[in-house]
Amino acid sequence: MSRLLKLQHIRKQFDEKVVLEDISLEIGTGEIVSLLGPSGSGKTTLLGIILGLTDMDQGKILFNGNDISRVPMNKRGFNIVFQDYALFPNLNAYDNIVYGLRNKKGISKEEVQETIDFLELGPHLKKRISELSGGQKQRVALARTLVTKPKILLLDEPLSALDGVIKESIKQRIQSIAREFKLTTIIVTHDPEEALTLSDKILIINQGQIAQYGTPQDIIQQPADAFVEQFIIRQLQIKRQNIYQLFGAAHA
Amino acid sequence: MHKVKPEMRVIFILIVLLFAVFLFIPLVVLLIRSLENDQGFTLTNYTDVWSRRDLTRSILNSVKVSALTAFITTVLGFILAYGIHCTNVYRPIKGAVRILVALPMLLPTITYGFAIMYSFGNQGLITRITGRNWFEIYGFNGLLLGYVIYTLPPAFLLIHNAFRYVDRKFIIVSRLMGDGTLRSFKNTVLRPLTGALGGALILSFILSFTDFGIPASVGGTYEVVAGQLYQVMLGSIPDFNQGAVVAIVMLIPAVFGIWLLQALEKLNFHVDKMADTPLPKHRIRDTSFGILSLLVVLGMLSIFAVMFIAPWMNGYPYDLTFTFKHVASVLESGDLTGVYKHSLWVALLTSFFGTLAAYAAALLNVRTNLRWRGITDTISMITNTVPGMVLGISYLLFLNGSSLKGTFTILMLCNIVHLFTTPYLMAKNALSRMNPSWETTGELLGDSWLRTVRRVVLPNSAATVVEMFGYFFVNAMVTISGIIFLVSAQTSVVASKIKELQHFAKFNEIFVLSMLIFATNLIIKVLCEVLQRRRAVRR
Ligand SMILES: Nc1ncnc2c1ncn2[C@@H]1O[C@H](COP(=O)(O)OP(=O)(O)OP(=O)(O)O)[C@@H](O)[C@H]1O
Ligand SMILES: [Mg+2]
């Protein structure tokens, strides 16, 4: 797979506190990569740096081999869906979706319709934002971002505000978007299960440093250190035990 | 948060410049002038004040009448707020009290004085109805009554808002624990309200101490600081340096008061959302508070009744037959309608540009990362502190001889600076509640910062913008203390014209003009209310 995005030795500190230290990784075209780590580990900060929202103190970002470290956010061509969606309540769902189109040439009505159909938003287009459910809001925000054809899609905790069943369906949708449009997707999450089931690669961050970067298989089979072991594997084992206890009788 | 954009800096600099030139520099000029005399810079102007009997007396008088006002207003404000929050008074009465108590705010304070004269004077409406002369209105009594009417609405609002710190559950719990009425009242109601009651006292004191309209009308020979200030500046022998000193003397309690107010703010309890606990039934309490509240509010309004009656009579109070002639003559007089148009124009200019300035300042303060954005908070604190008269005199000293003097522009600027704080805080409050990622999202979707503000931020705060506009408008219509030093024959507005008409005892004209202001403000208020509701519902 070709290397689309390269981060090299990224460092960031807020005042005295070092938040990210020597972060280097490569992401291939069409890959889904999760940034996984406990609260305060620097995930959102890293996402902001990739997006161009947050300035880094040291390091380089290469996109298709070009150094984009100094390229401002709106020129990078990446886009994000924020955790709280940041939808515009003064506009209805449809007007939110097409908000960016007046600034972007060459996107046809059909393409917009395609995105709307793909996300099954047809029946909700005329609704006010306050009339949408959490999952619908999420999809409107996704559509608003997707119609502008971002070169990389960033998602900050896309699933944490949703409940069980919807979570699963959004998860599948994110996967199929990435596959269908060959869209490189970077997702922030603090839930190991989510990261392992959703992504091609996982970057585990602990206190601003990379603990491990690899495929779900790598991580499960060869956890790099005690932190990964504790934070990821233990959590999953506990979950598994709980489930077995609940369903054990039926399965036995 | 999103990065700082050049256009943010430009707007920020414009705002800082505006207040540097029209707030900071004038105040510095005022301070310099207060220290200056024939011998150069000395403190003698200040020491002279103490040797002038009339000035020291007026300061003492002001303190006396303002202190008594503060006390009465706070008690009345508390009674009204208590009636609304802690009794089972019939709901429509509560609603009526809340609306009616605010009505005087739609009139200039100078009108209050004339309404008092026409109500309680020898031939006054209330005097005639009740068949007796209640008290000597000119001087202390008139001032006291006027100040109480003037300060009751804001003091009431302050206490009213603080009642959300009073948890009714505690009232019930305290009673169940066997506390006596008084003890329970003290612990569950007075204690959480300490900050607000102190605040109401101070606020009423400052407002009375610095108001010009009421002493200008019913002050009589009872000298207060505001009247002295006017005399020294615009009397037969104007003395600008002495005036500057008196202005500073007026500023000092205001500075001290605002500082105290902020300290008191910290006394307020912070409680989370409370359940709406029903109150136990209490017949005597409910009836007495219902009647008391209505008495206070209706009593206050009855004083204004004459203003709406007298101009429609042939020769009030002797010939009580109905006529259009006074109203018609005002409306036909080009002079007076011109003055009304001036007022309207100044109010529109003030509310348009004032809203723009306050909104922009708040936007930069809460929704950008500008390094010096805290300055707008400082500005708002200073504008909150400086009384209108002090600001007006500073402008007069600063601009004397410049071409800005006597223009509508300077009236507008004085109003904007004078009224800045409240709308600025309204905007800050609204803008800080909105999603912080909108600007970033807009930028990612290809909009410039200003364009996102126009397409998203502004529409989502439309209700607040309307409220800000209404605040600027109504207050610009009624203010007199700031602009009395700045109007010229070409820019005279209703409030200052009334002062002039007083000399010719043209009360019908005064009342007709007041009615015009009242009607205009009422219309604007209702319009704003409707627009705000509409906006709020849409979301
Ligand atoms: N603007 C800022 N100024 C100062 N410190 C900051 C700022 N933004 C983040 N931090 C600090 O940097 C660290 C990493 O924050 P970040 O938001 O990236 O963590 P996170 O991994 O996304 O956590 P969470 O899972 O809670 O969202 C935290 O300790 C945070 O307090
Ligand atoms: Mg985060």
Coordinates of N, CA and C and ligand atoms in Angstrom, one line a residue, chain A residues 14-15 17-20 37-46 83 156-157 188-190 205, chain B residues 1, ligand 1:
Chain A
F14 N 2.2 22.1 25.9 CA 1.4 23.2 26.4 C 2.1 23.8 27.6
D15 N 2.6 25.0 27.5 CA 3.3 25.6 28.6 C 4.5 24.6 29.0
K17 N 4.0 21.4 30.1 CA 3.6 20.0 30.0 C 3.9 19.5 28.5
V18 N 4.7 18.5 28.4 CA 4.9 17.8 27.1 C 3.7 16.9 26.9
V19 N 3.0 17.2 25.8 CA 1.7 16.4 25.5 C 2.0 15.3 24.5
L20 N 2.8 15.6 23.5 CA 3.2 14.6 22.5 C 4.7 14.6 22.3
G37 N -6.0 5.5 23.3 CA -5.3 5.8 24.5 C -6.2 6.3 25.6
P38 N -5.7 6.3 26.8 CA -6.5 6.8 27.9 C -6.7 8.3 27.9
S39 N -7.7 8.8 28.7 CA -8.0 10.2 28.7 C -6.8 11.0 29.0
G40 N -6.6 12.1 28.2 CA -5.5 13.0 28.5 C -4.2 12.5 27.9
S41 N -4.2 11.5 27.1 CA -2.9 10.9 26.5 C -2.4 11.7 25.3
G42 N -3.3 12.6 24.8 CA -2.8 13.4 23.6 C -3.5 13.1 22.3
K43 N -4.5 12.3 22.3 CA -5.2 11.9 21.0 C -5.7 13.0 20.3
T44 N -6.6 13.8 21.0 CA -7.2 15.0 20.3 C -6.2 16.0 19.8
T45 N -5.1 16.1 20.6 CA -4.1 17.0 20.2 C -3.4 16.6 18.9
L46 N -3.1 15.3 18.8 CA -2.5 14.8 17.6 C -3.5 14.9 16.4
Q83 N -16.6 15.5 17.8 CA -17.3 14.6 18.7 C -18.8 15.1 18.9
D156 N -13.3 12.5 15.6 CA -13.0 12.5 17.0 C -14.1 11.8 17.8
E157 N -13.8 10.7 18.4 CA -14.7 9.9 19.2 C -16.1 9.8 18.5
V188 N -10.2 8.9 16.5 CA -9.8 8.9 17.9 C -10.8 8.1 18.7
T189 N -10.3 7.3 19.6 CA -11.2 6.6 20.5 C -10.4 6.2 21.7
H190 N -11.2 6.0 22.8 CA -10.5 5.4 24.0 C -11.0 4.0 24.3
I205 N -1.4 5.3 22.2 CA -0.6 6.4 22.8 C -0.7 6.3 24.3
Chain B
M1 N -9.1 25.6 20.0 CA -9.8 26.6 19.3 C -9.1 27.1 18.0
Ligands
LIG1 N1 -5.1 24.1 24.8 C1 -4.5 23.5 25.8 N2 -3.7 24.1 26.7 C2 -3.1 23.4 27.7 N3 -3.1 22.1 27.8 C3 -3.8 21.4 27.0 C4 -4.6 22.0 25.9 N4 -5.2 21.1 25.2 C5 -4.9 19.9 25.8 N5 -4.1 20.1 26.8 C6 -3.5 19.0 27.7 O1 -2.9 18.1 26.9 C7 -3.1 16.8 27.3 C8 -3.6 15.9 26.2 O2 -4.9 16.4 25.8 P1 -5.8 15.8 24.7 O3 -7.1 16.5 24.6 O4 -5.1 15.6 23.4 O5 -6.1 14.3 25.3 P2 -7.1 13.2 24.8 O6 -6.2 12.0 24.7 O7 -7.8 13.6 23.6 O8 -8.0 13.0 26.1 P3 -9.6 12.6 26.1 O9 -9.7 11.1 25.9 O10 -9.9 13.0 27.5 O11 -10.3 13.4 25.1 C9 -4.0 16.9 28.5 O12 -3.3 16.7 29.6 C10 -4.6 18.2 28.4 O13 -4.9 18.7 29.7

